[in-house]
mmCIF file of C-alpha atoms in Angstrom:
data_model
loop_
_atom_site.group_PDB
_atom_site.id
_atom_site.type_symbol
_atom_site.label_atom_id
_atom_site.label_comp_id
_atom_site.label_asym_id
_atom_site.label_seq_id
_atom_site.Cartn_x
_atom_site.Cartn_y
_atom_site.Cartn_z
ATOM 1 C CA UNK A 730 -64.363 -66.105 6.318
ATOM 2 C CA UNK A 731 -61.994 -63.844 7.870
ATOM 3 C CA UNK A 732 -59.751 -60.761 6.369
ATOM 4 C CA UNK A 733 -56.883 -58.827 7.929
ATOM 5 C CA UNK A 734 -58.348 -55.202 7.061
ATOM 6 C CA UNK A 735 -57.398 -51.797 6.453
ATOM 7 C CA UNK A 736 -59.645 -49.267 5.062
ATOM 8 C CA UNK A 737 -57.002 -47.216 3.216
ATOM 9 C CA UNK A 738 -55.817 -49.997 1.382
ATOM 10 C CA UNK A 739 -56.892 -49.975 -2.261
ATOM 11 C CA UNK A 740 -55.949 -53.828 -2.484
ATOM 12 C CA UNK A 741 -58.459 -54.503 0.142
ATOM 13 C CA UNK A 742 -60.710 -51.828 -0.445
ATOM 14 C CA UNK A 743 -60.807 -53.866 -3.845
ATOM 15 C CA UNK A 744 -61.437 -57.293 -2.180
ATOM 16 C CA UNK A 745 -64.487 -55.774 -0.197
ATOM 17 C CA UNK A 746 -66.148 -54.388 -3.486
ATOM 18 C CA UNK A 747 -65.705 -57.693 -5.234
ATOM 19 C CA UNK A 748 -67.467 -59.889 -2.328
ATOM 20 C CA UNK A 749 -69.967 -57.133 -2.101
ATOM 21 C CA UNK A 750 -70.595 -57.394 -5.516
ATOM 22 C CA UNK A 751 -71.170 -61.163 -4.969
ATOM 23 C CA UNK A 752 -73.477 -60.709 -1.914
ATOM 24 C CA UNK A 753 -71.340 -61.902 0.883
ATOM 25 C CA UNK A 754 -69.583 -59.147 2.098
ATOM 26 C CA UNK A 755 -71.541 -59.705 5.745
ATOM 27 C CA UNK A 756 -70.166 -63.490 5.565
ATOM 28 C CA UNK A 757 -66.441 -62.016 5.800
ATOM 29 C CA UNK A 758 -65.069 -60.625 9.434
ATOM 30 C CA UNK A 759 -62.594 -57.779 9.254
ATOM 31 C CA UNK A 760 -59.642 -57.916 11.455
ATOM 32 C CA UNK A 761 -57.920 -54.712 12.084
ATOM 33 C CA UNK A 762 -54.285 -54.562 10.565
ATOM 34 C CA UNK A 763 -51.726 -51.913 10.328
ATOM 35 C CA UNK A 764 -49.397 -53.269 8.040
ATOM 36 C CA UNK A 765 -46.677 -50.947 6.785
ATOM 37 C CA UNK A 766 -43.368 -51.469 4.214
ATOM 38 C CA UNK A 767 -41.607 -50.166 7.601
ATOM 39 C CA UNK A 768 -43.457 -51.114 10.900
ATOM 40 C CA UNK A 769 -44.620 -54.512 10.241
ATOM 41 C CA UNK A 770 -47.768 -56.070 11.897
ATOM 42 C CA UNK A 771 -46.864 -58.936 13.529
ATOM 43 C CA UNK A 772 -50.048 -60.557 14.125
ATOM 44 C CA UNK A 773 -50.326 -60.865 9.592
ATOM 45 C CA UNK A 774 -46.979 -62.488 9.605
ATOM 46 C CA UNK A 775 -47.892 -66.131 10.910
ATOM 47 C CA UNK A 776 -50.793 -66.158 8.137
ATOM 48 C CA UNK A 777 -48.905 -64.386 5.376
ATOM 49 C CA UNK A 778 -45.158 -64.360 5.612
ATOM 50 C CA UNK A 779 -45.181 -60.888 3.959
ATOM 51 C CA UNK A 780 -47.147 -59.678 6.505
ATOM 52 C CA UNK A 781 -49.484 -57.543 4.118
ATOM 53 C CA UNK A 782 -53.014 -56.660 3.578
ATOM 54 C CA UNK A 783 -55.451 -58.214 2.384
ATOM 55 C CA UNK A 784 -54.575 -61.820 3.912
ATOM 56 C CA UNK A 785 -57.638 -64.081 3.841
ATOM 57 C CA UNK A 786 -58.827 -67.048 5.852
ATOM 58 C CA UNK A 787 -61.309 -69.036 4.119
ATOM 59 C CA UNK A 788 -64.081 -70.790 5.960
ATOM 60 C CA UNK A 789 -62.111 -74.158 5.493
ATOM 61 C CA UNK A 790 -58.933 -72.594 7.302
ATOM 62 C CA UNK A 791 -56.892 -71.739 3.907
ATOM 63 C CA UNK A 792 -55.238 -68.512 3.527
ATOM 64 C CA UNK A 793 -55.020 -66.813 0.769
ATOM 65 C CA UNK A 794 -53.062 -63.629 -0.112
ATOM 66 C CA UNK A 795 -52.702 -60.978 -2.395
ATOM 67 C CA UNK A 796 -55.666 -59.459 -3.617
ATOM 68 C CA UNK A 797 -55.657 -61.189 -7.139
ATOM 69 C CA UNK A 798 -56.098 -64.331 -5.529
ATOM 70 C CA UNK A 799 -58.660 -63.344 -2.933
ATOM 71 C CA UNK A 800 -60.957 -61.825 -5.529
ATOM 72 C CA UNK A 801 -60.677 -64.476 -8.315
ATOM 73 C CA UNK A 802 -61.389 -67.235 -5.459
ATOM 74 C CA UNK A 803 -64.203 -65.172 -3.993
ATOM 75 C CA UNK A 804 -65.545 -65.012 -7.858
ATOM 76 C CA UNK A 805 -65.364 -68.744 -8.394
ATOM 77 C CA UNK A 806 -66.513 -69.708 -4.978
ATOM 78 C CA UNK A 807 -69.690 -67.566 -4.845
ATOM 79 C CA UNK A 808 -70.939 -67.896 -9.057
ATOM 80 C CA UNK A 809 -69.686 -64.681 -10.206
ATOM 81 C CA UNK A 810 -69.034 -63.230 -13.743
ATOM 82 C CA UNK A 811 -66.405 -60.701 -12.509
ATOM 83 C CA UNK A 812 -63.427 -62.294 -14.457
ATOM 84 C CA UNK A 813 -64.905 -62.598 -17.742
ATOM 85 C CA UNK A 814 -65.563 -66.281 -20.031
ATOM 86 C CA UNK A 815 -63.806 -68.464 -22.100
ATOM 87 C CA UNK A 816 -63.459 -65.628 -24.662
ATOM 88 C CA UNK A 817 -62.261 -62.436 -23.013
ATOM 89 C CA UNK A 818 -60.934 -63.746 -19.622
ATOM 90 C CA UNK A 819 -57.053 -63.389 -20.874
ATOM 91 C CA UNK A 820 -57.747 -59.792 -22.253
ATOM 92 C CA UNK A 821 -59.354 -59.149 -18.854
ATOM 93 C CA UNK A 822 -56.788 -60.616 -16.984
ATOM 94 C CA UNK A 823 -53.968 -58.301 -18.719
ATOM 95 C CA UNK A 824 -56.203 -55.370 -18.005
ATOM 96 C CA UNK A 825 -56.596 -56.210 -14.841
ATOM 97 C CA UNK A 826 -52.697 -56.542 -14.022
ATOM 98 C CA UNK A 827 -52.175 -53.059 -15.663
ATOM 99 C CA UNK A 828 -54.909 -51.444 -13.382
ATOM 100 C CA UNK A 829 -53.304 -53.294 -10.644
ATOM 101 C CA UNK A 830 -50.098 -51.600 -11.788
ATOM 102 C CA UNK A 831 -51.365 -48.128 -11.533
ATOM 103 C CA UNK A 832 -52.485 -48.650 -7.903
ATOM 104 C CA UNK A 833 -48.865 -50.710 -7.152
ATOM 105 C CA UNK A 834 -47.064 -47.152 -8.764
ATOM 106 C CA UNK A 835 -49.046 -45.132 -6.342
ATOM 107 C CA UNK A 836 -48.268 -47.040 -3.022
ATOM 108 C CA UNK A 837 -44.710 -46.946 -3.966
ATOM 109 C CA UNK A 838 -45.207 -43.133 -4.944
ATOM 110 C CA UNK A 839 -46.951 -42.577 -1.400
ATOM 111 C CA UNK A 840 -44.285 -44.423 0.618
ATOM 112 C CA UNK A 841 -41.595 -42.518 -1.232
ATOM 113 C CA UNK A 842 -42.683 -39.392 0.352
ATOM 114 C CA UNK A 843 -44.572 -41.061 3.741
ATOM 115 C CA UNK A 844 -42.011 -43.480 4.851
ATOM 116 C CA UNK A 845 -38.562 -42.156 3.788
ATOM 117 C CA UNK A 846 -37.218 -38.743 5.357
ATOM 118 C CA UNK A 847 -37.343 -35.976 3.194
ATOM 119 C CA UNK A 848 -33.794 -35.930 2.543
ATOM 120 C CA UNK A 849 -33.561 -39.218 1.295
ATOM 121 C CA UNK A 850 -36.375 -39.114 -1.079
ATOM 122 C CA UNK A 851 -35.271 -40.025 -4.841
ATOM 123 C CA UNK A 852 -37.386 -37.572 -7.188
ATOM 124 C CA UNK A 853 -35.893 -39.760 -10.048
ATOM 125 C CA UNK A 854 -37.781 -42.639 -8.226
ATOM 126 C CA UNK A 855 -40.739 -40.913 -7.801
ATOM 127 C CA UNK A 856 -40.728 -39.193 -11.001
ATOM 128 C CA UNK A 857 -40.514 -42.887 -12.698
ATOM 129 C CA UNK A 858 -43.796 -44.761 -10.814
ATOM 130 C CA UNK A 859 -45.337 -41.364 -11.452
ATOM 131 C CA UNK A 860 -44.641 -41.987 -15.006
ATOM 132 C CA UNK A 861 -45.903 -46.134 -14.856
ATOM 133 C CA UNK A 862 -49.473 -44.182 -13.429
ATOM 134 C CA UNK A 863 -49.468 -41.867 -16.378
ATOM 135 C CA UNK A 864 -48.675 -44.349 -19.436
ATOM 136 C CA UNK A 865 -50.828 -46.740 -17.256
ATOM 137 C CA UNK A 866 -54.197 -44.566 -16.819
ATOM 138 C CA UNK A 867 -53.664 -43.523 -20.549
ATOM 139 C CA UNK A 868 -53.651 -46.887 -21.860
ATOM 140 C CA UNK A 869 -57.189 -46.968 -20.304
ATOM 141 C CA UNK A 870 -57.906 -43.683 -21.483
ATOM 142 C CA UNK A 871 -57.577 -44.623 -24.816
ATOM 143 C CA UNK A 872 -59.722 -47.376 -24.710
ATOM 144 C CA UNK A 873 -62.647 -45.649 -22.265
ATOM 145 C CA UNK A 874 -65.319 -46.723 -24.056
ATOM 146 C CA UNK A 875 -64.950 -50.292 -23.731
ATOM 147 C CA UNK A 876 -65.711 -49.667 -19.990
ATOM 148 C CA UNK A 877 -69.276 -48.749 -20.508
ATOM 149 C CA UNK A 878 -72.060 -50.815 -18.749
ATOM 150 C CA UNK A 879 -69.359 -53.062 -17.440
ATOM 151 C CA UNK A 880 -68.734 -54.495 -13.876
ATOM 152 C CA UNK A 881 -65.856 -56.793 -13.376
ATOM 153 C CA UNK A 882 -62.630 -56.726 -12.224
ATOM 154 C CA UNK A 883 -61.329 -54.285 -14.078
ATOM 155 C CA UNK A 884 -63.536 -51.198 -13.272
ATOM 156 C CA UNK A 885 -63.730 -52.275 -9.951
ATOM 157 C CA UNK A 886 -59.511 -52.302 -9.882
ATOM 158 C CA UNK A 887 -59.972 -48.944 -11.792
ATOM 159 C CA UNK A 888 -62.315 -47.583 -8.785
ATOM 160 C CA UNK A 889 -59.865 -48.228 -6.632
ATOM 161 C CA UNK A 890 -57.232 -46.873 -8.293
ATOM 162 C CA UNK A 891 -58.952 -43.200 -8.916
ATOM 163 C CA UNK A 892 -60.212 -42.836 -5.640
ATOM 164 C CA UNK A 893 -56.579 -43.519 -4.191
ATOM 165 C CA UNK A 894 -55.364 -41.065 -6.282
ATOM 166 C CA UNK A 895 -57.859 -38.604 -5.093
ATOM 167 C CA UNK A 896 -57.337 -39.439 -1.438
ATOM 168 C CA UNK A 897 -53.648 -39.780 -1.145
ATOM 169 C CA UNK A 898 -51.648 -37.784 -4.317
ATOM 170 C CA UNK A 899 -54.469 -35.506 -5.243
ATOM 171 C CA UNK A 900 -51.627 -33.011 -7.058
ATOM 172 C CA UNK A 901 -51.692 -36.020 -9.535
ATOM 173 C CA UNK A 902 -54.628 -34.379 -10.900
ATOM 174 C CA UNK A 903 -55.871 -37.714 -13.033
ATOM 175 C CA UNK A 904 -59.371 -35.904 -13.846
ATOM 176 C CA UNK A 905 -58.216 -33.107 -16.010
ATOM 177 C CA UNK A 906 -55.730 -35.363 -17.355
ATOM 178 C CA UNK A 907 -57.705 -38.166 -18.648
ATOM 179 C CA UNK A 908 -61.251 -36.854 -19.573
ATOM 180 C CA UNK A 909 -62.593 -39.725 -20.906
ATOM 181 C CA UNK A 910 -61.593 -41.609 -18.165
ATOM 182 C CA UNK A 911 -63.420 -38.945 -16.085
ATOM 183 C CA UNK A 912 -66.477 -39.139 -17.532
ATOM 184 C CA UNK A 913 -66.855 -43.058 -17.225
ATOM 185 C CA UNK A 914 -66.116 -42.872 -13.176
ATOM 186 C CA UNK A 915 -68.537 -40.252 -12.541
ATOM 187 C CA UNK A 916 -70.944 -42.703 -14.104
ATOM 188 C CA UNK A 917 -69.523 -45.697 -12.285
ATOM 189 C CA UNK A 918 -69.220 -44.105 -9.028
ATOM 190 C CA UNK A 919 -72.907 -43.942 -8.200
ATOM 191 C CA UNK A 920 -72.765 -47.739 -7.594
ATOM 192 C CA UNK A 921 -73.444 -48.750 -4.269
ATOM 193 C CA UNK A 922 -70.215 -51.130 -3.642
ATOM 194 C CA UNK A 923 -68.112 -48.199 -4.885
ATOM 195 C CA UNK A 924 -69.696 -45.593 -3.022
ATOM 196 C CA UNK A 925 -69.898 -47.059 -0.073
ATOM 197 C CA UNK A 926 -66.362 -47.867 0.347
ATOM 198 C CA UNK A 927 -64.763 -44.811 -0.923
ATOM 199 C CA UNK A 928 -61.738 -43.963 1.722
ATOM 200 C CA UNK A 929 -62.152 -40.620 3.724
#
């Protein structure tokens, strides 16, 4: 198995947990990558025409993209429990794709103000993903305790999300804003796959 890789990536960084999780994460090769909304890689493009990260080559030769995929294949493929059963897998789903929205707010947040010259930035633009992150991590905050003593798709996604946050719009402050929220990660944190993939 094969992945076009970038450590910043949250999507990625999200993959990686997830096959750690399952054991194989020394059964997938990492290809370097620089793909960008503005300098595309061109070596992505003939796997994925979208040219983004993650893009995945299974060991049969299919390729899969978009982190949603790549994880929910990687679950079924390898035995895992990551996605919920037969009676919370839709409610895990949804949570999932609103977690996934928080982390989708905050690339478009950070290319706002990487990628565009300052004099073109749109605040209103910013101002509005900035608001999808807040109304996003709230509806989580409001429903913290249904995190505890899980590991599946969801906290993982939620990792991912806080620890972008942290490393690329720290002024965003999501500690102090959602305690409860807080309190779980510090918790969840300590896990090896989430540790040990942390971006610096």
């Amino acid at each position: 198995m094969k992945i076009f890789y970038s450590a910043a990536s949250p999507f990625v960084r999200k993959t990686m947990i997830v096959a750690e999780e399952l054991g194989i994460v020394d059964r997938i090769e990492r290809l370097p990558a620089a793909a960008s909304p503005v300098s595309r890689d061109r070596t992505i493009i003939p796997f994925n025409p979208l040219g983004q990260v993650p893009t995945f080559m299974t060991d049969d030769e299919q390729v899969l993209f978009d982190s949603k995929v790549i994880c929910e294949y990687l679950n079924d493929k390898f035995g895992g429990k990551l996605f919920g059963d037969e009676h919370t897998r839709w409610s895990v789903l949804t949570d999932h794709a609103a977690a996934d929205g928080v982390i989708a707010a905050s690339l478009l947040v950070r290319y706002e103000l990487l990628a565009r010259p300052e004099a073109l930035q749109w605040n209103e633009w910013i101002d509005g993903q900035t608001d999808k992150i807040t109304t996003g991590l709230q509806y989580f905050e409001d429903k913290a305790a249904t995190l505890e003593d899980r590991i599946d798709i969801v906290t993982i996604t939620l990792a991912c999300a806080f620890d972008y946050l942290d490393f690329r719009l720290p002024d965003f402050n999501w500690q102090k804003r959602f305690p409860a929220l807080k309190a779980w990660y510090d918790k969840f944190s300590v896990r090896p796959s989430i540790a040990t993939t942390r971006p610096k």
